[in-house]
Coordinates of N, CA and C in Angstrom, one line a residue:
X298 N 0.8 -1.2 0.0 CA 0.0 0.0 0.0 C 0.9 1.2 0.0
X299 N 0.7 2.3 -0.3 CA 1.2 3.5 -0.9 C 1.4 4.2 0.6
X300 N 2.2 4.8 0.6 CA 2.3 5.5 2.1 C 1.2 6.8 2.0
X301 N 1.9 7.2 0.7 CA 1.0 8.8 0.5 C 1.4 9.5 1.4
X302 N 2.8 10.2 1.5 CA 3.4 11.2 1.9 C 2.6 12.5 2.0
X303 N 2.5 13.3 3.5 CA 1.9 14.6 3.1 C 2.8 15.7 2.6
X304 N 3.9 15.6 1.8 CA 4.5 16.9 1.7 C 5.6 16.6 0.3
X305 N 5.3 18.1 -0.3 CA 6.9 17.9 -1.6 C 8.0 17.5 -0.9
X306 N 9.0 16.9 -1.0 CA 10.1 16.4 -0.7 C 11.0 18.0 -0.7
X307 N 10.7 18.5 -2.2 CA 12.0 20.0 -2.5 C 11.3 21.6 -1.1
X308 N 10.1 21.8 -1.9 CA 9.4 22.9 -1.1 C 8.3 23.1 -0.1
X309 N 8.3 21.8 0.2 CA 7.5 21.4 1.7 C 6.0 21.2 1.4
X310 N 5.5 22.0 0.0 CA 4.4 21.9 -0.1 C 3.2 21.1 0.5
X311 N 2.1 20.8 1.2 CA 1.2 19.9 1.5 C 0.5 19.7 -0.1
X312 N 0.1 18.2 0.6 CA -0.3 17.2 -0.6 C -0.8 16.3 0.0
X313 N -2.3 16.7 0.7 CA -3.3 15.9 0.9 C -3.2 14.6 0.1
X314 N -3.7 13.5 1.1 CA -4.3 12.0 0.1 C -4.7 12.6 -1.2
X315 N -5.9 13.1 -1.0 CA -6.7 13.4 -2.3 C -6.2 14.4 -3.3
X316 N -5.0 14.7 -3.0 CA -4.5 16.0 -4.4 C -3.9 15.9 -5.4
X317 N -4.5 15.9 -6.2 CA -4.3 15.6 -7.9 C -2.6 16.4 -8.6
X318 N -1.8 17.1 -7.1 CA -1.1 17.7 -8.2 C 0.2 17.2 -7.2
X319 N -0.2 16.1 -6.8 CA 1.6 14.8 -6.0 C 1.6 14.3 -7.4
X320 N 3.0 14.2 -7.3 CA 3.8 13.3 -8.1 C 4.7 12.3 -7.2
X321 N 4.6 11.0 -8.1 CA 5.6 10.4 -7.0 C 6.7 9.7 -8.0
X322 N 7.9 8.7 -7.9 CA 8.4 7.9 -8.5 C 7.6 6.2 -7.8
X323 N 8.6 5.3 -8.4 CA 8.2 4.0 -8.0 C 9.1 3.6 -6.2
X324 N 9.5 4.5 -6.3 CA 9.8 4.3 -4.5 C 9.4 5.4 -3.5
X325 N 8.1 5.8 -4.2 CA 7.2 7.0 -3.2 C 7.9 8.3 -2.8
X326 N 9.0 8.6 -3.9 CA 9.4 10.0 -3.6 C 8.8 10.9 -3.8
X327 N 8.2 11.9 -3.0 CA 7.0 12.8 -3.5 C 7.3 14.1 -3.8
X328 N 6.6 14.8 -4.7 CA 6.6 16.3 -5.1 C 5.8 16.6 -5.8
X329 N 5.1 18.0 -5.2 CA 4.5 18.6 -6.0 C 4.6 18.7 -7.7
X330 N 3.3 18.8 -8.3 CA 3.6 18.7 -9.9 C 4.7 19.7 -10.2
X331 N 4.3 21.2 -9.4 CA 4.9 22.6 -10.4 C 7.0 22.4 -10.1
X332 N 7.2 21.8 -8.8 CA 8.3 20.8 -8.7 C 8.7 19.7 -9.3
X333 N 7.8 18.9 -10.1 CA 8.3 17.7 -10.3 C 8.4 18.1 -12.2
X334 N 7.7 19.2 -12.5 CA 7.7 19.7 -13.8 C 8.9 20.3 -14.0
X335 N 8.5 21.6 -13.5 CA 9.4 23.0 -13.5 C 10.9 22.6 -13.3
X336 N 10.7 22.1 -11.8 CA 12.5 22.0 -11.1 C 13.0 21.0 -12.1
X337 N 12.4 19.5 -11.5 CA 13.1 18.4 -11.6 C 12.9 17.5 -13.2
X338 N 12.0 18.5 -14.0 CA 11.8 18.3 -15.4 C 11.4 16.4 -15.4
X339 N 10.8 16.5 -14.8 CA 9.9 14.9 -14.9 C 11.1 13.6 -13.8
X340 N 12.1 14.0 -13.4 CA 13.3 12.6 -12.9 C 13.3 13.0 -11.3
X341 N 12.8 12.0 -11.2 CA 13.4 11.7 -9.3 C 14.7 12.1 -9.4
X342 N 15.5 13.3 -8.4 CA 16.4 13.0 -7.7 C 17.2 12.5 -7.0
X343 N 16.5 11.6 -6.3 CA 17.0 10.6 -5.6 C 17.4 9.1 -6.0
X344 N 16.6 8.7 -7.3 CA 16.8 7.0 -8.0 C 17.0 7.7 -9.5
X345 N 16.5 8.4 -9.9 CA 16.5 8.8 -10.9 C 15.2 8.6 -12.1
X346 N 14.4 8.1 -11.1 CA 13.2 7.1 -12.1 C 11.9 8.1 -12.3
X347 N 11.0 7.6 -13.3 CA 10.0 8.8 -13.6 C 9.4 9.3 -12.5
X348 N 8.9 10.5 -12.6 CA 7.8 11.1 -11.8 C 6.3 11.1 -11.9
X349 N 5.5 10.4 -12.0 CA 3.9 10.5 -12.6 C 3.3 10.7 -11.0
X350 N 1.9 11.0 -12.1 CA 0.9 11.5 -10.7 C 0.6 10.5 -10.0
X351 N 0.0 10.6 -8.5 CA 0.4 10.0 -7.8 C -1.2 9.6 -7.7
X352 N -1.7 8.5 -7.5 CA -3.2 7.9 -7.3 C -3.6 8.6 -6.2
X353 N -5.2 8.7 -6.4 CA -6.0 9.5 -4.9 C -6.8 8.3 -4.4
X354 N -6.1 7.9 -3.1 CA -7.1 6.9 -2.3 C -8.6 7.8 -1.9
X355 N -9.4 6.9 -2.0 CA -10.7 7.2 -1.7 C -11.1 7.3 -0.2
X356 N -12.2 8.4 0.3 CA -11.9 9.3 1.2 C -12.7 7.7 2.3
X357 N -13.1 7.1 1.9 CA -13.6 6.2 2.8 C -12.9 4.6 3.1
X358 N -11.7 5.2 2.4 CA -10.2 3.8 2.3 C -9.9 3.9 3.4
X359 N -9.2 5.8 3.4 CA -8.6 6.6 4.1 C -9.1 6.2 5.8
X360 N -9.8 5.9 6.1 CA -10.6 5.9 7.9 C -9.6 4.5 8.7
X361 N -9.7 3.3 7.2 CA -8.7 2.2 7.4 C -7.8 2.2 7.3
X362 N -6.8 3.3 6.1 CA -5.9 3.1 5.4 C -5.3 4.4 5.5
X363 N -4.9 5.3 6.6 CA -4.8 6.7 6.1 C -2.8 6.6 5.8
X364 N -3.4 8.0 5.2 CA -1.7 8.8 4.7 C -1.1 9.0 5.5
X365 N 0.4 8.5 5.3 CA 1.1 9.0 6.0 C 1.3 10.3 6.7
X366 N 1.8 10.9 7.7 CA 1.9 11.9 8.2 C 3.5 12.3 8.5
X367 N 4.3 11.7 8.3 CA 6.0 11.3 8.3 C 6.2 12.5 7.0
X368 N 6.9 14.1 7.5 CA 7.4 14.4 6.1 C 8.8 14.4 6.1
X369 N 8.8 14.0 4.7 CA 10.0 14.3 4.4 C 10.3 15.8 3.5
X370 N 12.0 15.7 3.8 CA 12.2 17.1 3.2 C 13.9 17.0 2.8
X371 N 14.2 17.6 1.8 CA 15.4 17.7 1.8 C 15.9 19.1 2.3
X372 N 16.9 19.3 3.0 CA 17.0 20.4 3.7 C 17.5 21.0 2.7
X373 N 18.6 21.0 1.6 CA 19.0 21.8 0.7 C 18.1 22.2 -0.5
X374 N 17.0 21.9 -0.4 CA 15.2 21.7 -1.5 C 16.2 20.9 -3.0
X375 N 16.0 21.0 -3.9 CA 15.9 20.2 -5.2 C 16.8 21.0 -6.2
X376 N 17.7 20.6 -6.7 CA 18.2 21.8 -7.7 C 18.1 20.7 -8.8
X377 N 17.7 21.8 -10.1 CA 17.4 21.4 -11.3 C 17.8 20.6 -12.0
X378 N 16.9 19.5 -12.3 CA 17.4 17.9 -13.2 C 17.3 18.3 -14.5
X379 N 17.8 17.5 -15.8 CA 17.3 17.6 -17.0 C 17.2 16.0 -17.5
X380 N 16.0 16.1 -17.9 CA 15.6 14.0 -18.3 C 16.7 14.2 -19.2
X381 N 17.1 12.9 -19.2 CA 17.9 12.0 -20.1 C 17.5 11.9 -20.9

């Protein structure tokens, strides 16, 4: 199951379960879209692997299954990737 991180990894942003604008990679690195666009031009900085949007658990999953509350953050935020 998905942890669903509440926060951008680069600019702390919140990112509710339900927010259509997390991105994640395949090892739940999270960030905001206008981050995962803008900054990191589509590539995890941390594995290197894609960034796509991130699924919205359903609000009545959530009561069983809720989101993580653990943020992460890089303390130096994200400086600019370019995809391969």
């Amino acid at each position: 199951m998905l942890e669903l991180r509440p926060n951008c990894e680069c600019c702390d942003r919140d990112l509710p379960a339900d927010s259509l604008d997390a991105m994640m990679c395949s090892f739940e690195c999270t960030y905001c879209a206008d981050c995962a666009t803008n900054t990191l031009s589509g590539v995890c900085p941390n594995c290197g692997g894609e960034l796509v949007r991130r699924p919205v658990r359903p609000a009545a999953k959530l009561i069983n299954n809720p989101a993580s509350t653990k943020r992460v953050l890089k303390a130096e935020g994200c400086l600019p990737t370019h995809a391969a």
